[in-house]
């Protein structure tokens, strides 16, 4: 229960954008799979596509973030109302 309490305190202390950045830090990006439509990218050894929800381990708990957009060179993720785009 201590981990859950600590995580609840952290969520209250940080914005959704700050939390999303922390959650995304645990992702391992692979390569784009160009022959698929819609496009797919390998994340944590699993092919993913736009709209997929990813379970991310953070501080002993599982958090879900959504991959909302794959574009050439970038991927956009969402957590609650926060969105963040990263380059790959």
PDB file of C-alpha atoms in Angstrom:
ATOM      1  CA  UNK A   1       0.000   0.000   0.000  1.00  0.00           C
ATOM      2  CA  UNK A   2       2.907   2.346   0.593  1.00  0.00           C
ATOM      3  CA  UNK A   3       3.743   2.374  -3.141  1.00  0.00           C
ATOM      4  CA  UNK A   4       0.122   3.193  -4.005  1.00  0.00           C
ATOM      5  CA  UNK A   5       0.078   6.044  -1.480  1.00  0.00           C
ATOM      6  CA  UNK A   6       3.368   7.392  -2.826  1.00  0.00           C
ATOM      7  CA  UNK A   7       2.060   7.208  -6.394  1.00  0.00           C
ATOM      8  CA  UNK A   8      -1.149   9.031  -5.450  1.00  0.00           C
ATOM      9  CA  UNK A   9       0.895  11.793  -3.821  1.00  0.00           C
ATOM     10  CA  UNK A  10       3.092  12.054  -6.904  1.00  0.00           C
ATOM     11  CA  UNK A  11       0.099  12.308  -9.229  1.00  0.00           C
ATOM     12  CA  UNK A  12      -1.233  15.144  -7.113  1.00  0.00           C
ATOM     13  CA  UNK A  13       2.132  16.945  -7.144  1.00  0.00           C
ATOM     14  CA  UNK A  14       2.826  16.743 -10.889  1.00  0.00           C
ATOM     15  CA  UNK A  15       0.854  17.731 -13.962  1.00  0.00           C
ATOM     16  CA  UNK A  16      -0.364  15.095 -16.412  1.00  0.00           C
ATOM     17  CA  UNK A  17       2.313  16.291 -18.865  1.00  0.00           C
ATOM     18  CA  UNK A  18       5.072  15.757 -16.286  1.00  0.00           C
ATOM     19  CA  UNK A  19       3.725  12.317 -15.422  1.00  0.00           C
ATOM     20  CA  UNK A  20       3.452  11.369 -19.095  1.00  0.00           C
ATOM     21  CA  UNK A  21       7.110  12.299 -19.620  1.00  0.00           C
ATOM     22  CA  UNK A  22       8.088  10.080 -16.689  1.00  0.00           C
ATOM     23  CA  UNK A  23       5.988   7.175 -17.988  1.00  0.00           C
ATOM     24  CA  UNK A  24       7.365   7.499 -21.527  1.00  0.00           C
ATOM     25  CA  UNK A  25      10.934   7.308 -20.210  1.00  0.00           C
ATOM     26  CA  UNK A  26      10.379   3.590 -19.646  1.00  0.00           C
ATOM     27  CA  UNK A  27       9.537   2.847 -23.281  1.00  0.00           C
ATOM     28  CA  UNK A  28      11.983   1.166 -25.625  1.00  0.00           C
ATOM     29  CA  UNK A  29      11.367   2.286 -29.194  1.00  0.00           C
ATOM     30  CA  UNK A  30      12.168  -0.045 -32.042  1.00  0.00           C
ATOM     31  CA  UNK A  31      11.753   0.441 -35.740  1.00  0.00           C
ATOM     32  CA  UNK A  32       8.880   1.598 -37.885  1.00  0.00           C
ATOM     33  CA  UNK A  33       7.174  -1.201 -39.808  1.00  0.00           C
ATOM     34  CA  UNK A  34       6.662   0.629 -43.119  1.00  0.00           C
ATOM     35  CA  UNK A  35       4.736  -1.972 -45.105  1.00  0.00           C
ATOM     36  CA  UNK A  36       1.666  -1.882 -42.880  1.00  0.00           C
ATOM     37  CA  UNK A  37      -1.252   0.483 -43.290  1.00  0.00           C
ATOM     38  CA  UNK A  38      -1.891   2.015 -40.858  1.00  0.00           C
ATOM     39  CA  UNK A  39       1.785   2.367 -39.900  1.00  0.00           C
ATOM     40  CA  UNK A  40       3.128   0.386 -36.958  1.00  0.00           C
ATOM     41  CA  UNK A  41       6.128   0.856 -34.720  1.00  0.00           C
ATOM     42  CA  UNK A  42       7.794  -1.591 -32.353  1.00  0.00           C
ATOM     43  CA  UNK A  43       7.626  -0.459 -28.723  1.00  0.00           C
ATOM     44  CA  UNK A  44       8.940  -2.679 -25.938  1.00  0.00           C
ATOM     45  CA  UNK A  45       9.355  -5.489 -28.507  1.00  0.00           C
ATOM     46  CA  UNK A  46       5.668  -5.409 -29.558  1.00  0.00           C
ATOM     47  CA  UNK A  47       4.355  -3.984 -32.863  1.00  0.00           C
ATOM     48  CA  UNK A  48       1.948  -1.134 -32.059  1.00  0.00           C
ATOM     49  CA  UNK A  49      -0.385   1.056 -34.101  1.00  0.00           C
ATOM     50  CA  UNK A  50      -2.238   4.326 -33.572  1.00  0.00           C
ATOM     51  CA  UNK A  51      -4.863   4.049 -30.864  1.00  0.00           C
ATOM     52  CA  UNK A  52      -3.113   1.275 -28.935  1.00  0.00           C
ATOM     53  CA  UNK A  53      -2.966   1.550 -25.172  1.00  0.00           C
ATOM     54  CA  UNK A  54       0.351   0.652 -23.588  1.00  0.00           C
ATOM     55  CA  UNK A  55       0.738  -0.657 -20.050  1.00  0.00           C
ATOM     56  CA  UNK A  56       3.829   0.974 -18.552  1.00  0.00           C
ATOM     57  CA  UNK A  57       5.457  -0.070 -15.279  1.00  0.00           C
ATOM     58  CA  UNK A  58       6.285   2.943 -13.130  1.00  0.00           C
ATOM     59  CA  UNK A  59       7.334   2.933  -9.497  1.00  0.00           C
ATOM     60  CA  UNK A  60       5.954  -0.556  -8.921  1.00  0.00           C
ATOM     61  CA  UNK A  61       2.565   0.124 -10.504  1.00  0.00           C
ATOM     62  CA  UNK A  62       1.085  -0.265 -13.990  1.00  0.00           C
ATOM     63  CA  UNK A  63      -0.031   2.891 -15.767  1.00  0.00           C
ATOM     64  CA  UNK A  64      -1.776   3.075 -19.148  1.00  0.00           C
ATOM     65  CA  UNK A  65      -0.878   5.592 -21.829  1.00  0.00           C
ATOM     66  CA  UNK A  66      -2.307   5.803 -25.331  1.00  0.00           C
ATOM     67  CA  UNK A  67      -0.345   6.069 -28.562  1.00  0.00           C
ATOM     68  CA  UNK A  68      -2.490   8.442 -30.592  1.00  0.00           C
ATOM     69  CA  UNK A  69      -0.405   9.265 -33.667  1.00  0.00           C
ATOM     70  CA  UNK A  70       2.451   7.828 -35.726  1.00  0.00           C
ATOM     71  CA  UNK A  71       3.992  10.129 -38.301  1.00  0.00           C
ATOM     72  CA  UNK A  72       7.307   9.897 -40.137  1.00  0.00           C
ATOM     73  CA  UNK A  73       9.887  10.514 -37.421  1.00  0.00           C
ATOM     74  CA  UNK A  74       7.476  11.156 -34.527  1.00  0.00           C
ATOM     75  CA  UNK A  75       5.046   9.378 -32.199  1.00  0.00           C
ATOM     76  CA  UNK A  76       2.463  11.146 -30.021  1.00  0.00           C
ATOM     77  CA  UNK A  77       1.267   9.726 -26.700  1.00  0.00           C
ATOM     78  CA  UNK A  78      -1.575  10.752 -24.383  1.00  0.00           C
ATOM     79  CA  UNK A  79      -2.132  10.429 -20.643  1.00  0.00           C
ATOM     80  CA  UNK A  80      -5.417  11.923 -19.430  1.00  0.00           C
ATOM     81  CA  UNK A  81      -5.487  15.331 -21.169  1.00  0.00           C
ATOM     82  CA  UNK A  82      -1.729  15.620 -21.735  1.00  0.00           C
ATOM     83  CA  UNK A  83      -0.147  14.850 -25.104  1.00  0.00           C
ATOM     84  CA  UNK A  84       3.541  14.573 -25.855  1.00  0.00           C
ATOM     85  CA  UNK A  85       5.348  13.953 -29.143  1.00  0.00           C
ATOM     86  CA  UNK A  86       8.751  12.303 -29.330  1.00  0.00           C
ATOM     87  CA  UNK A  87      11.140  11.764 -32.222  1.00  0.00           C
ATOM     88  CA  UNK A  88      12.330   8.318 -33.174  1.00  0.00           C
TER      89      UNK A  88
END
